[in-house]
């Protein structure tokens, strides 16, 4: 009896506090929007508004996060339902990151929410999100869904109290005006009130909790799939739209950083067995994350060589990608700049002919049969990794070409890539090296090639950094980041030869490999002195070491150096090679020191950090380097503006 009375007293206290909160909130809310219909925007006392705004926003944020936390593992039958669950979890983490960015976890508001207008909008959005989460809980109750969280009772109790007190199940009145009526019937010891508020329903709710780990019966599954599955999906979509609205309250630079961080944290905390679900859940909303999940799934699959799993159709079975030579019609000889790249027409056995890009990689003359077989196996694996579907990405983040297949001859291996949509297929792509290389064209012709503006060079650097970042998030080490492996295509309708420098494509994946501890770098490769200049100092005299993401960042730093000077690396180091070149490139009195007046001190610092490998990070900690890459490279280069 004492337990019962104590539980009721605690519940009344919570009710009283929430009622006071929403009563005050309603008055504050009416004060904010009293002039919403007039031509005035916000005619109010800003000081008075600000005094209570922080507390209201923080409380509303905590309420939404708490409710989403209680239902985030909303389990349903069928593959589509697993995808919906993943979508809901993403939006929950999305909201939490926004709160961290706005410092709400410290119980205060950051500079992003200092204005009364921003606070009012944030609070209005959070209230709407709470109503949506309440609808989600009602669906869970209707179909007897079970919680799968760390502390079953704690999560259930938290959800019951929050939703049961703050919303009404059967009326359409605003949540701010709703005052719950506590039933007078006797509540049995240990019984929690259900979201619907009555003791009878509490008994039913307790029975549901007791059988919470059991699956829904067949009829409920059918009813869910036919009637309310779409409704739940629409609720998740609304949560995503509201999250996007909250994002727009912060600066554009913060939005980009938060979006990349969200993708990173989700991908790194997703087990390999769930990557296919993540890919489907984000295909239409977060294409960069979906592409990264697809690539990492293939990396994981090829590393483990595990048999196909029927429940992961995007990962299995691996389709045959080997292409016969009679299916290709090379339009020209490989380009003069590298002797490895050319346009071609590819005719699939079942399908229409299409334009493609072919990259050729010659075998070492001294390869043994064993190393040749290993090289072919690597080519096969790489083709499968790069064949992951590249979802349309409005932000143009993952800038790589989709691999349609590969072929092998006695002398070389070739990769066949689909061209991007909307490009001029009659003109070969230009590499960054061809735009930089002093000897590519004569001096008179070069005078006609304008040096890109500072804004264009910043845009190119940002695009490359984000692309390499997402490759690393996918656990893929490029290993051959050079200016000749960065391509630009001319637009289909462009009349001029001017290229869009903010739309580069990273190629040259011939030596790429998964970032796994048991996947060593090939011990012997064919490369020219010009190519070796881009390698990390540890590889200047030897190729037997294992290439890592740190080595990729060194090469990226050299490309960023080229972009700043708009000159190729060979001319910048004045023909130096080996250790002499490494010392010269790191010398602040050399090309590096000139970046201050060319691009600004911030750009120079991030380039220096890359080429000096100056990252304060324990590379043995999973995800540690990615966080440093985001905070010290991506975040800094996003601040570089004209």
XYZ file of C-alpha atoms in Angstrom:
642
model
C 0.000 0.000 0.000
C 2.833 2.392 0.860
C 4.493 1.569 -2.442
C 1.224 2.335 -4.202
C 0.784 5.667 -2.412
C 4.410 6.578 -3.026
C 4.069 5.839 -6.706
C 0.913 7.954 -6.935
C 2.497 10.827 -5.021
C 5.488 10.754 -7.331
C 3.211 10.737 -10.321
C 1.186 13.683 -8.981
C 4.408 15.641 -8.421
C 5.489 15.015 -11.999
C 2.028 15.975 -13.248
C 2.109 19.196 -11.273
C 5.530 20.136 -12.553
C 4.662 19.372 -16.145
C 1.345 21.220 -15.867
C 3.138 24.282 -14.528
C 5.711 23.953 -17.275
C 3.160 23.802 -20.057
C 0.991 26.477 -18.471
C 3.938 28.857 -18.428
C 4.942 27.685 -21.854
C 1.498 28.436 -23.250
C 1.580 32.007 -21.923
C 5.096 32.474 -23.233
C 4.154 30.951 -26.564
C 1.099 33.232 -26.938
C 3.292 36.217 -26.100
C 5.722 35.240 -28.838
C 3.178 34.805 -31.589
C 0.651 37.488 -30.576
C 1.604 39.524 -33.645
C 2.197 36.622 -36.004
C -0.676 37.690 -38.275
C 0.417 41.288 -38.555
C 3.134 42.749 -40.703
C 5.404 42.844 -37.674
C 7.703 39.885 -37.143
C 8.280 39.637 -33.388
C 7.071 42.588 -31.353
C 8.038 41.670 -27.797
C 10.234 42.453 -24.877
C 13.430 40.634 -25.819
C 14.868 40.734 -22.322
C 11.776 39.230 -20.721
C 11.604 36.610 -23.409
C 15.215 35.601 -23.025
C 14.949 35.058 -19.276
C 12.780 31.967 -19.610
C 13.565 30.810 -23.120
C 16.678 28.796 -22.320
C 14.923 26.701 -19.714
C 11.922 26.029 -21.950
C 14.038 24.983 -24.927
C 16.270 22.736 -22.814
C 13.268 21.070 -21.141
C 11.500 20.525 -24.450
C 14.681 19.114 -25.987
C 15.210 16.711 -23.075
C 11.587 15.578 -23.335
C 11.815 14.733 -27.031
C 15.172 12.978 -26.662
C 13.869 10.980 -23.706
C 10.794 9.823 -25.579
C 12.748 8.918 -28.705
C 15.248 7.037 -26.581
C 12.462 4.886 -25.160
C 11.125 3.840 -28.560
C 14.295 3.910 -30.670
C 14.486 0.116 -30.806
C 10.902 -0.206 -31.954
C 11.024 -3.759 -33.362
C 8.742 -4.926 -36.126
C 8.436 -8.017 -38.267
C 9.971 -7.974 -41.698
C 12.936 -6.371 -43.420
C 11.154 -3.107 -44.213
C 10.413 -2.605 -40.536
C 14.073 -2.998 -39.636
C 14.742 -0.195 -42.096
C 12.122 2.023 -40.424
C 13.694 1.340 -37.059
C 17.061 2.392 -38.445
C 15.523 5.589 -39.833
C 14.086 6.447 -36.416
C 17.425 5.826 -34.694
C 19.163 8.136 -37.157
C 16.733 10.956 -36.417
C 17.204 10.473 -32.688
C 20.966 10.786 -33.032
C 20.460 13.686 -35.430
C 18.550 15.551 -32.725
C 21.144 14.739 -30.066
C 23.958 16.110 -32.231
C 21.981 19.295 -32.809
C 21.595 19.635 -29.042
C 25.328 19.164 -28.537
C 26.083 21.708 -31.241
C 23.786 24.189 -29.480
C 25.227 23.188 -26.070
C 21.834 22.150 -24.710
C 23.470 19.248 -22.879
C 25.071 21.905 -20.657
C 21.647 23.290 -19.781
C 22.175 26.492 -21.722
C 21.904 27.921 -25.214
C 24.844 28.506 -27.538
C 25.326 31.525 -29.758
C 23.169 29.831 -32.390
C 20.050 30.353 -30.235
C 20.655 33.708 -28.593
C 17.977 35.617 -30.494
C 14.333 35.492 -29.340
C 13.237 34.536 -32.838
C 15.545 31.497 -32.965
C 14.457 30.398 -29.488
C 10.782 30.684 -30.385
C 11.216 28.678 -33.574
C 13.277 26.003 -31.810
C 10.649 25.590 -29.103
C 7.818 25.388 -31.606
C 9.653 22.697 -33.596
C 10.439 20.668 -30.474
C 6.793 20.775 -29.369
C 5.720 19.438 -32.745
C 8.312 16.683 -32.514
C 6.977 15.656 -29.107
C 3.487 15.278 -30.536
C 4.855 13.095 -33.337
C 6.743 10.880 -30.902
C 3.545 10.505 -28.902
C 1.768 9.223 -32.005
C 4.583 6.724 -32.516
C 4.120 5.397 -28.981
C 0.404 4.962 -29.542
C 1.152 2.814 -32.575
C 3.531 0.745 -30.482
C 0.840 0.179 -27.884
C -1.810 -0.689 -30.446
C 0.234 -3.509 -31.918
C 1.891 -4.732 -28.747
C 5.406 -3.928 -29.925
C 8.198 -4.714 -27.495
C 11.083 -2.614 -26.276
C 14.603 -3.878 -26.776
C 16.724 -1.538 -24.689
C 19.378 -1.894 -22.043
C 17.079 -1.321 -19.063
C 13.620 -2.580 -19.954
C 11.712 -1.265 -16.948
C 13.482 2.069 -16.801
C 12.814 2.829 -20.461
C 9.188 1.729 -20.242
C 8.553 3.793 -17.127
C 10.232 6.824 -18.645
C 8.129 6.561 -21.760
C 4.874 6.042 -19.873
C 5.357 9.038 -17.627
C 6.527 11.341 -20.391
C 3.935 10.497 -23.003
C 1.100 9.747 -20.585
C 1.414 13.088 -18.872
C 2.288 15.379 -21.746
C -0.134 14.197 -24.393
C -3.705 13.050 -24.817
C -4.494 9.860 -26.627
C -8.079 10.496 -27.671
C -8.448 14.253 -28.019
C -6.999 16.652 -30.521
C -6.416 19.548 -28.136
C -2.905 21.058 -28.099
C -0.499 19.360 -25.738
C 0.160 22.629 -23.941
C -3.510 22.778 -22.889
C -3.817 19.139 -21.881
C -4.148 18.389 -18.161
C -4.262 14.633 -17.494
C -6.899 13.220 -15.193
C -5.513 10.625 -12.784
C -7.886 7.686 -12.271
C -9.208 7.206 -8.745
C -9.180 3.413 -8.906
C -6.720 1.494 -6.817
C -3.387 0.944 -8.521
C -1.796 -2.354 -7.731
C 1.798 -2.386 -6.394
C 4.351 -2.259 -9.176
C 1.810 -1.138 -11.737
C 2.654 1.787 -14.020
C 0.036 3.924 -15.699
C -0.183 3.335 -19.423
C 0.097 6.102 -22.017
C -3.712 6.098 -22.177
C -3.982 6.996 -18.528
C -6.543 4.547 -17.088
C -6.027 1.683 -14.662
C -7.823 -0.796 -16.920
C -5.480 0.055 -19.723
C -2.577 -0.068 -17.293
C -3.396 -3.711 -16.608
C -3.364 -4.393 -20.316
C -0.134 -2.456 -20.646
C 1.477 -4.483 -17.842
C 0.479 -7.664 -19.608
C 2.068 -6.326 -22.779
C 5.295 -5.566 -20.923
C 5.342 -9.041 -19.368
C 5.094 -10.518 -22.836
C 7.207 -7.778 -24.375
C 9.853 -10.030 -25.820
C 7.308 -12.162 -27.677
C 6.634 -11.444 -31.324
C 3.354 -9.979 -32.521
C 0.778 -12.523 -33.503
C 0.124 -13.114 -37.162
C -3.008 -10.965 -37.396
C -1.322 -7.967 -35.803
C 1.604 -8.312 -38.149
C -0.726 -8.306 -41.114
C -2.675 -5.323 -39.819
C 0.552 -3.437 -39.167
C 1.947 -4.083 -42.623
C -1.320 -3.174 -44.364
C -2.491 -0.162 -42.359
C 0.009 1.616 -40.116
C 3.457 0.784 -41.437
C 3.121 3.657 -43.895
C 1.869 5.901 -41.116
C 4.908 5.146 -38.986
C 7.160 5.852 -41.964
C 5.451 9.214 -42.439
C 6.043 10.045 -38.765
C 9.743 9.350 -39.162
C 9.797 11.553 -42.253
C 8.184 14.373 -40.274
C 10.818 13.994 -37.562
C 13.501 14.250 -40.233
C 11.932 17.408 -41.652
C 11.784 18.983 -38.193
C 15.410 18.014 -37.547
C 16.370 19.694 -40.813
C 14.478 22.798 -39.701
C 16.413 22.849 -36.431
C 19.656 22.550 -38.397
C 18.800 25.699 -40.312
C 18.905 27.669 -37.064
C 22.707 27.286 -36.990
C 25.284 28.606 -39.437
C 25.760 26.867 -42.817
C 29.288 25.872 -41.827
C 28.007 24.270 -38.631
C 25.327 22.459 -40.622
C 27.931 20.875 -42.899
C 30.146 19.828 -40.032
C 27.216 18.427 -38.065
C 25.989 16.491 -41.108
C 29.394 14.904 -41.688
C 29.743 14.096 -38.013
C 26.297 12.494 -37.993
C 27.231 10.270 -40.934
C 30.515 9.332 -39.273
C 29.105 8.408 -35.881
C 26.255 6.391 -37.366
C 28.522 4.458 -39.718
C 31.172 3.732 -37.112
C 28.572 2.491 -34.631
C 26.760 0.268 -37.119
C 27.815 -3.407 -37.052
C 28.754 -4.950 -40.373
C 25.661 -7.144 -40.272
C 23.411 -4.035 -40.344
C 25.185 -2.083 -43.096
C 22.727 -3.191 -45.774
C 19.844 -1.954 -43.627
C 21.633 1.368 -43.125
C 22.208 1.701 -46.865
C 18.515 1.268 -47.626
C 17.390 3.505 -44.772
C 19.496 6.439 -46.013
C 19.433 5.948 -49.796
C 16.937 8.735 -50.452
C 17.789 11.070 -47.595
C 21.520 10.864 -46.814
C 23.170 9.653 -50.053
C 26.722 10.233 -48.822
C 26.087 8.004 -45.808
C 24.306 5.424 -47.953
C 27.226 5.282 -50.381
C 29.714 4.954 -47.530
C 27.664 2.163 -45.951
C 27.500 0.321 -49.263
C 31.257 0.620 -49.800
C 32.090 -0.465 -46.271
C 29.738 -3.428 -46.598
C 31.674 -4.643 -49.613
C 34.990 -3.996 -47.901
C 33.847 -6.051 -44.925
C 32.454 -8.792 -47.123
C 35.650 -9.143 -49.145
C 37.845 -9.008 -46.055
C 35.972 -11.810 -44.343
C 35.220 -13.811 -47.513
C 32.101 -14.922 -45.658
C 29.382 -16.798 -47.549
C 26.428 -14.691 -48.727
C 23.680 -13.941 -46.223
C 20.182 -14.117 -47.620
C 18.947 -11.287 -45.410
C 21.488 -8.847 -46.832
C 20.645 -8.726 -50.547
C 22.673 -5.574 -51.379
C 25.826 -7.379 -50.240
C 25.163 -10.744 -51.806
C 25.627 -12.351 -54.116
C 28.551 -10.509 -55.673
C 27.780 -10.189 -59.360
C 30.330 -11.153 -61.956
C 32.167 -8.036 -63.102
C 34.717 -9.450 -65.540
C 34.290 -7.930 -68.991
C 35.410 -9.480 -72.277
C 37.604 -7.350 -74.512
C 35.192 -7.687 -77.423
C 32.648 -5.749 -75.356
C 34.834 -2.632 -75.392
C 35.552 -0.230 -78.235
C 38.360 2.120 -77.236
C 37.828 5.528 -78.809
C 41.463 6.552 -78.590
C 44.781 5.592 -77.166
C 45.276 6.296 -73.469
C 45.816 9.965 -72.713
C 49.295 11.356 -73.132
C 49.546 12.591 -69.570
C 49.471 9.170 -67.917
C 49.170 6.501 -70.613
C 46.504 4.773 -68.519
C 43.159 6.429 -69.251
C 40.848 6.545 -72.255
C 37.181 6.794 -73.226
C 35.433 3.759 -74.686
C 32.039 2.339 -75.615
C 30.930 -0.623 -73.528
C 28.412 -3.091 -74.934
C 26.970 -5.352 -72.190
C 25.725 -8.787 -73.236
C 22.239 -7.802 -72.135
C 21.778 -4.067 -72.341
C 22.379 -0.926 -74.334
C 25.822 0.347 -75.242
C 27.083 3.235 -73.153
C 30.080 5.528 -72.812
C 32.637 4.554 -70.192
C 36.074 5.486 -68.943
C 38.784 2.808 -68.998
C 41.808 2.915 -66.706
C 44.701 0.576 -67.502
C 47.286 -0.729 -65.058
C 50.302 -2.532 -66.473
C 51.761 -5.490 -64.607
C 55.306 -5.338 -63.299
C 57.672 -7.069 -65.663
C 59.187 -9.050 -62.803
C 55.981 -10.423 -61.334
C 56.041 -14.060 -60.337
C 52.987 -16.241 -61.047
C 52.080 -15.983 -57.357
C 52.265 -12.177 -57.199
C 50.448 -11.898 -60.525
C 47.584 -14.002 -59.199
C 47.533 -11.865 -56.050
C 47.369 -8.720 -58.190
C 44.449 -10.091 -60.200
C 42.665 -11.051 -56.999
C 43.201 -7.499 -55.726
C 41.794 -6.116 -58.969
C 38.700 -8.287 -58.624
C 38.128 -7.188 -55.029
C 38.657 -3.529 -55.872
C 36.198 -3.702 -58.764
C 33.531 -5.072 -56.423
C 34.229 -2.382 -53.818
C 34.016 0.406 -56.393
C 30.884 -1.079 -57.950
C 28.786 -0.060 -54.967
C 25.823 2.004 -56.161
C 26.537 5.708 -56.077
C 23.252 7.293 -54.991
C 22.517 10.739 -56.313
C 24.042 13.184 -53.890
C 22.867 16.815 -54.146
C 25.774 17.843 -51.911
C 28.269 16.117 -54.248
C 30.192 14.616 -51.353
C 31.287 11.161 -52.523
C 32.987 11.992 -55.799
C 34.004 8.641 -57.254
C 32.993 6.835 -60.418
C 30.999 3.611 -60.337
C 32.949 0.595 -61.578
C 31.032 -1.342 -64.237
C 33.628 -4.119 -64.397
C 37.218 -5.059 -65.146
C 39.260 -7.090 -67.628
C 42.640 -8.806 -67.529
C 45.168 -9.360 -70.321
C 48.676 -10.769 -70.336
C 50.125 -7.297 -69.796
C 47.613 -5.343 -67.780
C 44.393 -5.096 -65.840
C 41.737 -2.581 -66.823
C 38.891 -1.000 -64.853
C 35.747 0.165 -66.637
C 33.920 3.115 -65.045
C 30.551 4.636 -65.853
C 30.651 8.335 -66.678
C 28.813 10.833 -64.470
C 25.397 11.949 -65.629
C 25.179 15.106 -67.701
C 28.772 15.208 -69.006
C 30.014 15.729 -72.542
C 30.889 12.197 -73.651
C 32.700 13.403 -76.766
C 35.484 15.035 -74.764
C 37.968 13.248 -72.558
C 38.135 14.326 -68.928
C 40.989 16.543 -67.827
C 43.126 15.704 -64.827
C 44.235 18.234 -62.265
C 47.803 17.476 -63.300
C 47.059 18.451 -66.884
C 45.751 21.785 -65.638
C 48.832 22.342 -63.514
C 51.627 20.834 -65.559
C 53.817 23.518 -67.088
C 55.007 21.254 -69.889
C 51.541 20.062 -70.902
C 51.093 23.045 -73.215
C 53.328 25.649 -74.724
C 53.930 28.949 -72.998
C 51.784 30.947 -75.430
C 48.873 28.591 -75.033
C 49.302 28.520 -71.272
C 48.886 32.289 -71.084
C 45.305 31.777 -72.231
C 44.608 29.436 -69.334
C 43.456 31.671 -66.516
C 44.569 30.812 -63.027
C 41.443 29.887 -61.069
C 40.138 32.393 -58.595
C 40.749 32.025 -54.890
C 37.113 31.043 -54.439
C 37.416 28.256 -57.032
C 40.578 26.876 -55.442
C 38.964 26.857 -52.011
C 35.956 25.011 -53.459
C 38.209 22.398 -55.054
C 40.131 21.845 -51.824
C 36.910 21.442 -49.831
C 35.458 18.939 -52.298
C 38.617 16.804 -52.242
C 38.865 16.796 -48.458
C 35.261 15.673 -48.061
C 35.661 12.957 -50.689
C 38.776 11.460 -49.058
C 37.088 11.729 -45.675
C 34.152 9.590 -46.801
C 36.499 7.038 -48.374
C 38.219 6.702 -45.014
C 34.905 6.432 -43.179
C 34.195 3.515 -45.521
C 37.458 1.936 -44.284
C 39.066 2.323 -47.710
C 42.628 3.617 -48.089
C 43.239 5.210 -51.499
C 47.053 5.066 -51.427
C 47.462 6.862 -54.753
C 46.192 10.382 -54.108
C 47.857 12.485 -56.789
C 46.826 15.321 -59.060
C 46.788 12.999 -62.096
C 44.114 10.911 -60.340
C 41.727 13.842 -59.947
C 39.485 14.307 -62.975
C 37.154 17.003 -64.281
C 34.429 16.486 -66.877
C 32.938 19.075 -69.171
C 29.200 19.577 -68.861
C 26.981 18.279 -71.635
C 25.555 21.684 -72.493
C 28.654 23.768 -71.783
C 29.771 25.715 -74.826
C 33.043 26.881 -73.324
C 35.922 24.636 -72.302
C 35.855 25.979 -68.751
C 35.655 23.192 -66.186
C 33.772 23.145 -62.890
C 36.607 22.905 -60.372
C 34.182 22.281 -57.529
C 33.164 18.980 -59.170
C 36.306 16.799 -59.117
C 36.224 13.012 -59.319
C 38.802 10.921 -57.498
C 40.103 7.975 -59.523
C 43.288 5.917 -59.659
C 42.156 3.262 -57.202
C 44.580 0.736 -58.670
C 46.477 0.315 -55.398
C 43.604 0.953 -53.000
C 42.870 -1.584 -50.312
C 40.601 -2.052 -47.314
C 41.977 -0.600 -44.108
C 42.367 -3.951 -42.383
C 45.288 -5.112 -40.224
C 45.746 -8.297 -42.264
C 45.735 -6.652 -45.675
C 49.309 -5.575 -46.412
C 50.239 -3.261 -49.227
C 51.561 -4.941 -52.360
C 55.313 -5.155 -51.985
C 56.205 -4.230 -55.531
C 54.596 -1.629 -57.739
C 55.522 0.190 -60.896
C 55.679 3.953 -60.485
C 57.577 6.877 -61.895
C 59.632 9.384 -59.884
C 56.823 11.911 -60.350
C 54.338 9.511 -58.762
C 56.677 8.613 -55.901
C 56.887 12.271 -54.886
C 53.337 12.046 -53.553
C 54.110 9.141 -51.270
C 54.650 9.479 -47.565
C 58.345 9.711 -46.560
C 58.153 6.161 -45.232
C 57.539 4.988 -48.810
C 60.168 7.077 -50.591
C 62.709 4.246 -50.526
C 60.487 1.231 -49.855
C 57.018 -0.025 -50.735
C 56.957 -2.903 -48.276
C 55.293 -0.959 -45.492
C 51.579 -1.047 -44.866
C 49.814 2.033 -46.210
C 47.447 3.791 -43.798
C 45.026 6.690 -43.692
C 47.784 8.889 -42.262
C 49.748 8.319 -45.477
C 46.702 9.322 -47.516
C 46.502 12.589 -45.596
C 50.142 13.337 -46.421
C 49.402 12.932 -50.129
C 46.251 15.030 -49.770
C 48.338 17.788 -48.201
C 50.639 17.837 -51.226
C 47.680 18.126 -53.608
C 46.292 20.999 -51.521
C 49.720 22.616 -51.819
C 49.556 22.295 -55.613
C 46.070 23.813 -55.674
C 47.224 26.811 -53.662
C 50.166 27.564 -55.976
C 48.351 26.253 -59.055
C 51.567 24.502 -59.999
C 52.494 20.831 -60.124
C 54.543 19.274 -57.352
C 57.579 18.635 -59.541
C 57.986 22.319 -60.305
C 57.305 23.310 -56.696
C 60.127 21.131 -55.354
C 62.355 22.128 -58.281
C 63.027 18.563 -59.302
C 64.072 17.324 -55.868
C 63.340 13.728 -54.919
C 63.608 11.458 -51.892
C 64.630 12.827 -48.511
C 65.812 16.097 -50.046
C 62.331 16.748 -51.403
C 60.686 15.812 -48.095
C 62.859 18.274 -46.162
C 62.240 21.020 -48.700
C 58.477 20.533 -48.788
C 58.237 20.795 -44.994
C 60.448 23.881 -44.810
C 58.425 26.910 -43.822
C 60.728 29.005 -46.005
C 59.741 26.998 -49.069
C 56.423 26.570 -50.915
C 54.654 25.868 -47.625
C 55.500 29.260 -46.170
C 54.102 31.051 -49.215
C 50.601 29.792 -48.460
C 49.986 32.523 -45.894
C 49.673 35.207 -48.530
C 48.281 32.884 -51.210
C 45.451 31.222 -49.270
C 45.618 32.480 -45.690
C 47.141 31.175 -42.472
C 44.300 28.733 -41.742
C 44.817 26.964 -45.073
C 48.576 26.868 -44.518
C 48.141 25.340 -41.057
C 45.926 22.493 -42.236
C 48.258 21.723 -45.162
C 51.215 21.738 -42.789
C 49.340 19.427 -40.440
C 48.842 16.957 -43.292
C 52.376 16.894 -44.667
C 53.957 16.814 -41.208
C 51.451 14.158 -40.043
C 50.882 16.374 -37.045
C 47.799 14.695 -35.614
C 47.444 14.304 -31.866
C 45.635 10.998 -32.004
C 45.984 7.391 -30.965
C 45.598 5.613 -34.301
C 44.780 2.415 -32.417
C 41.485 3.859 -31.174
C 38.636 3.135 -33.567
C 37.368 6.291 -35.195
C 39.922 8.542 -33.473
C 41.637 9.627 -36.695
C 38.288 10.312 -38.352
C 37.340 12.716 -35.583
C 40.676 14.497 -35.961
C 40.239 14.599 -39.738
C 36.825 16.191 -39.249
C 37.858 18.664 -36.551
C 41.306 19.681 -37.822
C 40.979 19.378 -41.601
C 37.335 19.439 -42.739
C 36.156 21.991 -40.178
C 39.134 24.261 -40.839
C 38.981 24.211 -44.616
C 35.248 24.937 -44.470
C 36.184 28.201 -42.749
C 38.394 29.199 -45.687
C 36.436 31.723 -47.694
C 37.180 34.769 -49.797
